[in-house]
mmCIF file of C-alpha atoms in Angstrom:
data_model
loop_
_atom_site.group_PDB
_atom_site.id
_atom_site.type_symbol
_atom_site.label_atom_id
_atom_site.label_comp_id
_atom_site.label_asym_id
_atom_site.label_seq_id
_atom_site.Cartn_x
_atom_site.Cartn_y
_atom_site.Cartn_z
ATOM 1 C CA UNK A 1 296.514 164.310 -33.872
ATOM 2 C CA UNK A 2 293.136 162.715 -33.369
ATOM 3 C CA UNK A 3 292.743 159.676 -35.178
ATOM 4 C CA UNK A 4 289.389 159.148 -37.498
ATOM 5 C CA UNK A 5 287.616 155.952 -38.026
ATOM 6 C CA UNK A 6 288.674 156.150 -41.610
ATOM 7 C CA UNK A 7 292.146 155.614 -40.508
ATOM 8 C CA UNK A 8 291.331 152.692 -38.940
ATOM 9 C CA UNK A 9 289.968 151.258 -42.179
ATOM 10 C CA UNK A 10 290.303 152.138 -45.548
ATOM 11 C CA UNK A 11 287.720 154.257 -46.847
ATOM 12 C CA UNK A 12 288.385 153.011 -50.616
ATOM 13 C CA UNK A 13 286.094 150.454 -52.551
ATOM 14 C CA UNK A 14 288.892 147.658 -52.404
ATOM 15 C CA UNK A 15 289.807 145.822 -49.881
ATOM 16 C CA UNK A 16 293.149 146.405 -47.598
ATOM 17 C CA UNK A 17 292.785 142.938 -45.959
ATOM 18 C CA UNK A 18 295.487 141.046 -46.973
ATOM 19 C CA UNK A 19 295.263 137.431 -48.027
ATOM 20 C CA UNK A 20 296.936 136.198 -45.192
ATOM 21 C CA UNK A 21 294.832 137.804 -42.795
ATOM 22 C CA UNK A 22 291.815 136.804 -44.770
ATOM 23 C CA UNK A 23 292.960 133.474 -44.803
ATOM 24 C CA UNK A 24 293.310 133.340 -40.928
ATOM 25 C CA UNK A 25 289.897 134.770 -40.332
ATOM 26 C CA UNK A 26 287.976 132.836 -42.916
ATOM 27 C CA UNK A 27 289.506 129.701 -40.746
ATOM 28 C CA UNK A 28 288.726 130.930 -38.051
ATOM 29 C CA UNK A 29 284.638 131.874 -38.454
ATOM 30 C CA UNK A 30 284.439 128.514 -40.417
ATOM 31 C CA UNK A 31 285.808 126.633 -37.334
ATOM 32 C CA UNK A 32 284.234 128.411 -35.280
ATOM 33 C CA UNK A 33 280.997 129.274 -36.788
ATOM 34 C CA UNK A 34 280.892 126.863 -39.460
ATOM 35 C CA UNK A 35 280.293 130.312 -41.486
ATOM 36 C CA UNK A 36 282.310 130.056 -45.002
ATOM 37 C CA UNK A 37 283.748 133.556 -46.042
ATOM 38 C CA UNK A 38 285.252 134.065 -49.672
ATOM 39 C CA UNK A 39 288.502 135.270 -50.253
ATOM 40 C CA UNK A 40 287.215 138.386 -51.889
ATOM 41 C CA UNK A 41 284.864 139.199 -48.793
ATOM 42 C CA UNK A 42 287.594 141.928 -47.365
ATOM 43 C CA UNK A 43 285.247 144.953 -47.570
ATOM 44 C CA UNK A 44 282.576 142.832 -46.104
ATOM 45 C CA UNK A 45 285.032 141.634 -43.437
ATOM 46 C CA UNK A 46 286.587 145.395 -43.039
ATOM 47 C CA UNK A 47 282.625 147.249 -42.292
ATOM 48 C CA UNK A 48 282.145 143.811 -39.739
ATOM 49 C CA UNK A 49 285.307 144.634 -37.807
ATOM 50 C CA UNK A 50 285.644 148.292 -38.262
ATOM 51 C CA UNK A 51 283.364 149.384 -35.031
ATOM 52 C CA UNK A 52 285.672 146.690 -33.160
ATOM 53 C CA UNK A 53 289.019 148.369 -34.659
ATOM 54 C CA UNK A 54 287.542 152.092 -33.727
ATOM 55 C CA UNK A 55 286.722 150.981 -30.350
ATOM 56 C CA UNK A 56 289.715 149.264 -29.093
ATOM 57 C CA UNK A 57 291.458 152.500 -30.309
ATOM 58 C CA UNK A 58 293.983 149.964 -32.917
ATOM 59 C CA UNK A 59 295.697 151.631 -35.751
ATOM 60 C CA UNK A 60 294.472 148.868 -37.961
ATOM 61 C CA UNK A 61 292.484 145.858 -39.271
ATOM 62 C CA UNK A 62 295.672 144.242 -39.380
ATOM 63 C CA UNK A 63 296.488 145.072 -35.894
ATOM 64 C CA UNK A 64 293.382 143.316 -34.811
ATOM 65 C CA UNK A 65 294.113 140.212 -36.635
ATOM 66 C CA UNK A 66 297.547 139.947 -35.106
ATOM 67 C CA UNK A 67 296.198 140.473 -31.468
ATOM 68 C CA UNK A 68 293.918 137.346 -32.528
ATOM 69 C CA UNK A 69 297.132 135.220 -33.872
ATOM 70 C CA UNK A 70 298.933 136.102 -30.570
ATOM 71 C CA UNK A 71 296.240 134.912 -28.033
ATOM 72 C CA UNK A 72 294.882 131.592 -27.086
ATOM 73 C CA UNK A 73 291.031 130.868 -28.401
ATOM 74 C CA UNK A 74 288.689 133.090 -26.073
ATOM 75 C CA UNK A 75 286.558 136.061 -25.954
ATOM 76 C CA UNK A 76 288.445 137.871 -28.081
ATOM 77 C CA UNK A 77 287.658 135.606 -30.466
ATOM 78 C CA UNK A 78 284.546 135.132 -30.018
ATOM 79 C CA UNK A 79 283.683 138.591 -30.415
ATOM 80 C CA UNK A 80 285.139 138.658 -33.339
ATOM 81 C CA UNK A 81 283.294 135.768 -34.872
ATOM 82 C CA UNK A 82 279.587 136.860 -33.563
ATOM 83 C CA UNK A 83 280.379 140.255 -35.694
ATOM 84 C CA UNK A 84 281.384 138.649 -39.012
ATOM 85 C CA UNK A 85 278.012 136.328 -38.482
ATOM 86 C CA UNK A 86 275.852 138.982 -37.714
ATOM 87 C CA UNK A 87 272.827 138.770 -40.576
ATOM 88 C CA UNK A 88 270.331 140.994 -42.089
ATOM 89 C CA UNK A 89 266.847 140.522 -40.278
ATOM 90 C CA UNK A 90 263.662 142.955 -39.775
ATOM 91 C CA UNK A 91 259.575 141.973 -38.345
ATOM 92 C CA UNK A 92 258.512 139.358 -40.151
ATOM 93 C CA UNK A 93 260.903 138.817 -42.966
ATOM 94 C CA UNK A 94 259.921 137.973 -46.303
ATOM 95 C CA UNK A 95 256.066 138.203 -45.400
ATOM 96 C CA UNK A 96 254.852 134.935 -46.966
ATOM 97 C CA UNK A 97 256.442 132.646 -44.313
ATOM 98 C CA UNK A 98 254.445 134.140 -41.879
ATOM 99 C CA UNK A 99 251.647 134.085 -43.347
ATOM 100 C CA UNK A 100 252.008 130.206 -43.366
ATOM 101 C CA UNK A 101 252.475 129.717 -40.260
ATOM 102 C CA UNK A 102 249.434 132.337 -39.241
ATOM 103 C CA UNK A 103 247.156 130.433 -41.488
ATOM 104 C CA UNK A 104 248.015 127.048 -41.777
ATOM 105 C CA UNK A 105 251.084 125.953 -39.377
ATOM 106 C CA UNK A 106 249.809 127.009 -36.001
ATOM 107 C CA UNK A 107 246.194 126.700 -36.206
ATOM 108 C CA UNK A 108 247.031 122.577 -36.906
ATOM 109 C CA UNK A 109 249.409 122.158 -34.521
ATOM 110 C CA UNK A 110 246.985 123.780 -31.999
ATOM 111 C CA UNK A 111 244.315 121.518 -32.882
ATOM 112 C CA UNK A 112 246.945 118.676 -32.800
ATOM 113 C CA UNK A 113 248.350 119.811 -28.849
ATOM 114 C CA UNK A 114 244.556 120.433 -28.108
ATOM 115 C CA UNK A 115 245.302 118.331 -25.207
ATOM 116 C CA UNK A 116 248.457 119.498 -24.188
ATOM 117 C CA UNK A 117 247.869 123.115 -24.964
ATOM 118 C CA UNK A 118 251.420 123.547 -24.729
ATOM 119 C CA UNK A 119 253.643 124.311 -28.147
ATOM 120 C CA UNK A 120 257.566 124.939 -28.638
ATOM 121 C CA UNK A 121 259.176 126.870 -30.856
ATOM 122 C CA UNK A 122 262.737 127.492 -31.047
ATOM 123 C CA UNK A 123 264.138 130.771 -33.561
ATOM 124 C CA UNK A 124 267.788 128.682 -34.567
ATOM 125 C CA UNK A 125 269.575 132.456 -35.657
ATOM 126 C CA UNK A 126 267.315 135.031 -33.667
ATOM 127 C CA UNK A 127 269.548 137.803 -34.567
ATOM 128 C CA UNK A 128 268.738 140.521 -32.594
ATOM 129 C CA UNK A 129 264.894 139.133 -31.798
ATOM 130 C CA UNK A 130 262.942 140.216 -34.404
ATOM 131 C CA UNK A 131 261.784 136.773 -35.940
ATOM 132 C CA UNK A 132 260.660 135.841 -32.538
ATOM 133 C CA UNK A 133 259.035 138.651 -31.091
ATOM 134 C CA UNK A 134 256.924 138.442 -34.509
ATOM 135 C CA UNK A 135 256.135 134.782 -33.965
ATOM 136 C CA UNK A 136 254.960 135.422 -30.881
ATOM 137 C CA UNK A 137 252.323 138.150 -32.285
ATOM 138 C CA UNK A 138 251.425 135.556 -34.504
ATOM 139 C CA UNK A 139 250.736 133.217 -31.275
ATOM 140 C CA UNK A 140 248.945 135.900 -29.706
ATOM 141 C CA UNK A 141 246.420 136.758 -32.674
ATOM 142 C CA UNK A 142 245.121 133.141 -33.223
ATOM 143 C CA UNK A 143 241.688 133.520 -33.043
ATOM 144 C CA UNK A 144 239.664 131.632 -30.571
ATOM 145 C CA UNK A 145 242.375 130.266 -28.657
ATOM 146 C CA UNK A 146 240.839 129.271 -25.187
ATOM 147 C CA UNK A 147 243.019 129.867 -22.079
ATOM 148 C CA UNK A 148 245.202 128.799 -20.884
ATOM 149 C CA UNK A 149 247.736 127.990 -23.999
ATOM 150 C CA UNK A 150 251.699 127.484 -22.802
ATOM 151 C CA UNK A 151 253.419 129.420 -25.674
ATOM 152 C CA UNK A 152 257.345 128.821 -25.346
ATOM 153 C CA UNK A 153 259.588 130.355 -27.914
ATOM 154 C CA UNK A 154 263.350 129.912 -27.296
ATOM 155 C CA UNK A 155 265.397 132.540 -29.479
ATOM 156 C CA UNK A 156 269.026 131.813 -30.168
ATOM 157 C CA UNK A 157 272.146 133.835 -31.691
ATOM 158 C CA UNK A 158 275.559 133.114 -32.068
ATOM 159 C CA UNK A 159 276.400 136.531 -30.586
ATOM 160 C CA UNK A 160 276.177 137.438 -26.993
ATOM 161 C CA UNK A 161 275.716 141.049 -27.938
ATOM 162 C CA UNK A 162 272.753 140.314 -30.345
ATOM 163 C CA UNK A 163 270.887 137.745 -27.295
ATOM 164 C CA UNK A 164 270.862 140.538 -24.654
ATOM 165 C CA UNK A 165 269.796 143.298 -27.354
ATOM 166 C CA UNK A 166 266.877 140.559 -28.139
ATOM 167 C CA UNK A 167 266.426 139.541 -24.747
ATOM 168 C CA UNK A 168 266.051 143.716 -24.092
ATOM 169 C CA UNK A 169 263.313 144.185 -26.892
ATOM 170 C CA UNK A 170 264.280 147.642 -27.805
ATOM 171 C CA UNK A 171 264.089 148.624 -30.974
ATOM 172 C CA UNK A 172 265.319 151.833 -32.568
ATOM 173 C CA UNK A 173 262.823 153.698 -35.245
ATOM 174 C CA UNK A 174 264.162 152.577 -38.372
ATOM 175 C CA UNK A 175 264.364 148.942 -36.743
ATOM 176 C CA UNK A 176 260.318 149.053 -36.206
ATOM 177 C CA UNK A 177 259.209 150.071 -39.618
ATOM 178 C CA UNK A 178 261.183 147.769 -41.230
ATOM 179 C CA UNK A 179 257.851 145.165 -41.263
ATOM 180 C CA UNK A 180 256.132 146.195 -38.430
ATOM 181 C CA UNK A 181 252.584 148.153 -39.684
ATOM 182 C CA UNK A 182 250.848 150.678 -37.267
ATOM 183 C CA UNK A 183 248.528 147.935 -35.536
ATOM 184 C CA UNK A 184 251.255 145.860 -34.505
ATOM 185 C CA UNK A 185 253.398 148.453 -33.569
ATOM 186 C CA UNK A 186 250.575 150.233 -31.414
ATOM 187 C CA UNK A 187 249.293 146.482 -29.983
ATOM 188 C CA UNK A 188 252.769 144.862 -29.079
ATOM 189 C CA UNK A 189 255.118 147.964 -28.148
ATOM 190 C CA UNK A 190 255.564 151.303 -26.265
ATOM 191 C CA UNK A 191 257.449 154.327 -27.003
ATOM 192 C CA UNK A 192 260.655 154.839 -24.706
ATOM 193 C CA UNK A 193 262.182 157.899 -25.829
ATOM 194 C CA UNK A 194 263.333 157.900 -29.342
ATOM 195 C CA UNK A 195 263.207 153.744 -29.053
ATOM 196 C CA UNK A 196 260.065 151.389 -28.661
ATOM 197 C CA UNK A 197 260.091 149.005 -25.903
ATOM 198 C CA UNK A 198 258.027 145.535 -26.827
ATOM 199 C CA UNK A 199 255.250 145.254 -24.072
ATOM 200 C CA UNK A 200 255.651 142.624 -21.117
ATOM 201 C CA UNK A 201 252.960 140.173 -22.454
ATOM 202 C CA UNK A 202 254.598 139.739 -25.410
ATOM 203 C CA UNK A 203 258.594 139.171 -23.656
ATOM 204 C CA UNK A 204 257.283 136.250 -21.404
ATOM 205 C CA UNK A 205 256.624 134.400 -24.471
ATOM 206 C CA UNK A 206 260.284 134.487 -25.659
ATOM 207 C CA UNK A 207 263.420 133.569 -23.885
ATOM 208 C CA UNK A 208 266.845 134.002 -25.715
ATOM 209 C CA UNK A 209 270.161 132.210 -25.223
ATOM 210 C CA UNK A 210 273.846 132.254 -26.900
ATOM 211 C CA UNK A 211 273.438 128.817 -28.897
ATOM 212 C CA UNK A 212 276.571 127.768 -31.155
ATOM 213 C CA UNK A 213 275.171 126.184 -34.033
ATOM 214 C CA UNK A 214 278.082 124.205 -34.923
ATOM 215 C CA UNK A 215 279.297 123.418 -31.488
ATOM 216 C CA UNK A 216 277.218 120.540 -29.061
ATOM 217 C CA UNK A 217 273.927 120.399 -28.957
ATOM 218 C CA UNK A 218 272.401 120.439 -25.616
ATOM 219 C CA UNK A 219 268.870 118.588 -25.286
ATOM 220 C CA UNK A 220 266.131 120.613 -27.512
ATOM 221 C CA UNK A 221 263.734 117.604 -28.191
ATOM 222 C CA UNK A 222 259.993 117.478 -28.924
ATOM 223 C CA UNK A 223 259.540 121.062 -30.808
ATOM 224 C CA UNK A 224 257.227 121.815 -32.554
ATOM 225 C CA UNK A 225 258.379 124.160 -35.089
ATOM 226 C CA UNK A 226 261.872 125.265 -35.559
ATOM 227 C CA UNK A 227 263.007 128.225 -37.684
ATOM 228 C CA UNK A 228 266.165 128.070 -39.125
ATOM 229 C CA UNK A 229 266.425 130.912 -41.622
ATOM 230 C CA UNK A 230 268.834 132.285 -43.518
ATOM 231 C CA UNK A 231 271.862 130.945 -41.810
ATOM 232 C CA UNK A 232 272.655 127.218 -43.332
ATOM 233 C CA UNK A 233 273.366 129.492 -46.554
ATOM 234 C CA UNK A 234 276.603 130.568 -44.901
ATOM 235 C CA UNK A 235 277.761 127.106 -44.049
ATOM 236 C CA UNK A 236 279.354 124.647 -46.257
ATOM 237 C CA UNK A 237 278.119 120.820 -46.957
ATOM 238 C CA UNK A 238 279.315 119.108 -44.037
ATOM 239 C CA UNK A 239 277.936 121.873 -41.506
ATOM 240 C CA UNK A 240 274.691 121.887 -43.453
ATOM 241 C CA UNK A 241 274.303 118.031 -43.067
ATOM 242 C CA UNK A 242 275.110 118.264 -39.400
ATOM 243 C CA UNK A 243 272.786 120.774 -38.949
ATOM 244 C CA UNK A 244 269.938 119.570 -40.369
ATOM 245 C CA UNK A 245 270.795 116.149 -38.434
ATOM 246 C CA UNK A 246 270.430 117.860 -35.364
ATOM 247 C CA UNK A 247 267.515 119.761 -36.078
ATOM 248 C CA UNK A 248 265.830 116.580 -36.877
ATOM 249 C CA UNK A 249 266.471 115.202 -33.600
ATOM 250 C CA UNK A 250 265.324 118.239 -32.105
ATOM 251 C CA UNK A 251 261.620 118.389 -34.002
ATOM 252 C CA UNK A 252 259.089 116.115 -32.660
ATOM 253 C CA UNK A 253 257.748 113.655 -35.348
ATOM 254 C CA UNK A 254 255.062 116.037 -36.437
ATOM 255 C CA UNK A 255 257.191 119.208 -36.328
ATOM 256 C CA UNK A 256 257.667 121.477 -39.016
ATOM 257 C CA UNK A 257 261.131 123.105 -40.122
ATOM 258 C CA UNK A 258 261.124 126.179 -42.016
ATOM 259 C CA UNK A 259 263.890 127.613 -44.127
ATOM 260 C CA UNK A 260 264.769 130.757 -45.318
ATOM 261 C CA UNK A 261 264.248 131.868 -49.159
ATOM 262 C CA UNK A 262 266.168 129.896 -51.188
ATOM 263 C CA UNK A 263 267.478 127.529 -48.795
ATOM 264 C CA UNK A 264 267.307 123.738 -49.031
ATOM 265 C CA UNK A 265 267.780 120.684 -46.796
ATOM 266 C CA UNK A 266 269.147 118.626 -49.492
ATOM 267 C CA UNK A 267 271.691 117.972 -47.560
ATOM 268 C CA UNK A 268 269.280 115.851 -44.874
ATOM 269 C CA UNK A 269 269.261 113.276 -47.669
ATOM 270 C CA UNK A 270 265.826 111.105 -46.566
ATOM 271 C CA UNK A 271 265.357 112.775 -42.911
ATOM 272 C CA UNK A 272 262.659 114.948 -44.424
ATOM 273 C CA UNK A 273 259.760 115.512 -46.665
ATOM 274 C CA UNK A 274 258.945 118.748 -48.853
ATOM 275 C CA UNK A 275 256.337 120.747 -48.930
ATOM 276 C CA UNK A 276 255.177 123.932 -50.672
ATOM 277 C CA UNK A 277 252.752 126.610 -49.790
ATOM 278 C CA UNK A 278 252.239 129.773 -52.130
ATOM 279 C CA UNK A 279 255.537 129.397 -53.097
ATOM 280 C CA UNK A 280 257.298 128.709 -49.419
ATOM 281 C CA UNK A 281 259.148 125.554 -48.738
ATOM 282 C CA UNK A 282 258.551 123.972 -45.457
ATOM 283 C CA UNK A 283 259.735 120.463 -44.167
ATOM 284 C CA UNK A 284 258.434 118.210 -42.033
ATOM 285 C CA UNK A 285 260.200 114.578 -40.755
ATOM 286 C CA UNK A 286 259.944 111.816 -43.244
ATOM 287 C CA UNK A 287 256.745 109.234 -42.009
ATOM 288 C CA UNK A 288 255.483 112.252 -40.052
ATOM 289 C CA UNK A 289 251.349 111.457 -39.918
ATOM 290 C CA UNK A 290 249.012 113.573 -42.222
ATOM 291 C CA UNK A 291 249.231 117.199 -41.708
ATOM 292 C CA UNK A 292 247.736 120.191 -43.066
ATOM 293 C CA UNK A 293 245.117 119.726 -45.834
ATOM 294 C CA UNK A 294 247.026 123.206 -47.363
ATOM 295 C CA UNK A 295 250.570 121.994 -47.223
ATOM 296 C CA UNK A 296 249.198 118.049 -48.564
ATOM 297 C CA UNK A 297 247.871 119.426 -51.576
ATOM 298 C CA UNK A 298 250.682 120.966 -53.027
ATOM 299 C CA UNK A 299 253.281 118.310 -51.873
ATOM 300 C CA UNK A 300 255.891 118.779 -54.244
ATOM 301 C CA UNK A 301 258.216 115.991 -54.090
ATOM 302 C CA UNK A 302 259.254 112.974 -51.172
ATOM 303 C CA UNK A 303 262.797 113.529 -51.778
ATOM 304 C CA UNK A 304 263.860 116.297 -49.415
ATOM 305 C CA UNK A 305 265.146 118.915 -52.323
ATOM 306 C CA UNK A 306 263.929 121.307 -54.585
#
């Protein structure tokens, strides 16, 4: 008889993870991840895993888990992790952010590097690419930008799987209309079949990378904006303070650090000043020099929270 995917994993609207296998793998992304998963998370954790079950052919969820018990830490592992932290993301998420940094972030910073002409971003949860292919338009549209400018935008995921898909630039239909209008689409990509290919002189501005968020930080110093959005969400206290720590270090003095909706750096306790624009937070290092006329104005508080 050939077995279906529904076999694999239970078609019904409850969970058949049981709490000892949630229990192990809500350890295990946390440790490994930093990523905090709630108990009742199984049908979450089932649709994750499911393409991993049908693949390897196992008769089970549970079977997967108890390969995972059996074997030592490795890629196994691994894989498993990168699918549970895969996020939502589309072309310029959430509009408004964008339209900060189009407006107001960039055009600064440009006039600050004026002598450098060299600025680095770095996209902290790049998913599959999208948030930095569409900073990189946003690079490329500045208006009278003499040449030569040195843009570098370094890309990151957890996942191996979601760096070379980034790293690729293909995007399927439904993955380009999801905040990509006609001009953009038409300027920055070409059709490949049923898929659209982002054009050359758009990829050389973006390099991606596996990056572990919770694990070592290698030397990222002296950027100039980083975007870590919608991912310190997922992590718990500790991991947020480390995190934000690090990202710190990372930004130079008059960096900027950008959030997603709804997320904080609280946690940084003094290591950063708030700022509001139309609504969007954005941070900067606390005793960073004067920036943005825009962002100064509507200063909301000194004390790093909401």
């Amino acid at each position: 008889m050939t077995r279906s995917r529904e076999s694999a994993v239970s078609p019904g609207h409850g969970s058949t993870v049981s709490a000892a296998d949630m229990a192990y793998l809500a350890d295990l992304v946390r440790r490994e991840a930093g990523i905090m998963l709630a108990p009742d998370h199984g049908v979450f954790v089932e649709s994750r895993l499911a393409p991993l079950v049908w693949r390897d052919r196992l008769p089970s969820l549970a079977a997967l888990v108890a390969e995972l018990r059996a074997a030592a830490p490795g890629p196994r592992h691994r894989e498993v992790v990168a699918a549970l932290a895969i996020p939502e993301t589309n072309f310029f998420r959430d509009g408004l952010p964008f339209e900060l940094l189009r407006r107001v972030v960039l055009p600064w910073l440009m006039e600050q590097r004026a002598n450098e002409r060299r600025l680095s971003f770095w996209c902290a949860a790049a998913a599959t690419g999208q948030e930095a292919y569409s900073l990189a338009m946003l690079c490329r549209e500045q208006k009278g930008v003499p040449s030569p400018w040195v843009w570098e935008i370094l890309g990151t995921d957890l996942s191996e799987d979601n760096v070379r898909r980034a790293a690729a630039g293909i995007y399927s239909e439904s993955e380009v209309r999801r905040g990509l209008d006609p001009p953009h689409l038409s300027t920055y990509f070409e059709k490949q079949g049923k898929e659209w290919r982002v054009k050359e002189d758009l990829r050389v501005l973006v390099h991606f990378r596996p990056f572990n968020l919770v694990a070592p930080w290698p030397s990222l110093s002296s950027m100039d904006l980083i975007l870590l959005r919608n991912v310190t969400m997922y992590f718990d206290t500790a991991t947020r303070r480390t995190v934000f720590s690090k990202a710190h270090e990372a930004l130079r003095p008059d960096g900027f650090l950008l959030l997603g909706a709804g997320e904080t750096a609280q946690e940084a306790g003094d290591l950063f000043d708030l700022y509001q624009w139309n609504g969007v937070a954005l941070y900067r290092p606390r005793g960073a020099p004067s920036g943005p006329r825009e962002l100064a104005a509507e200063s909301v508080n000194r004390s790093g929270a909401l």
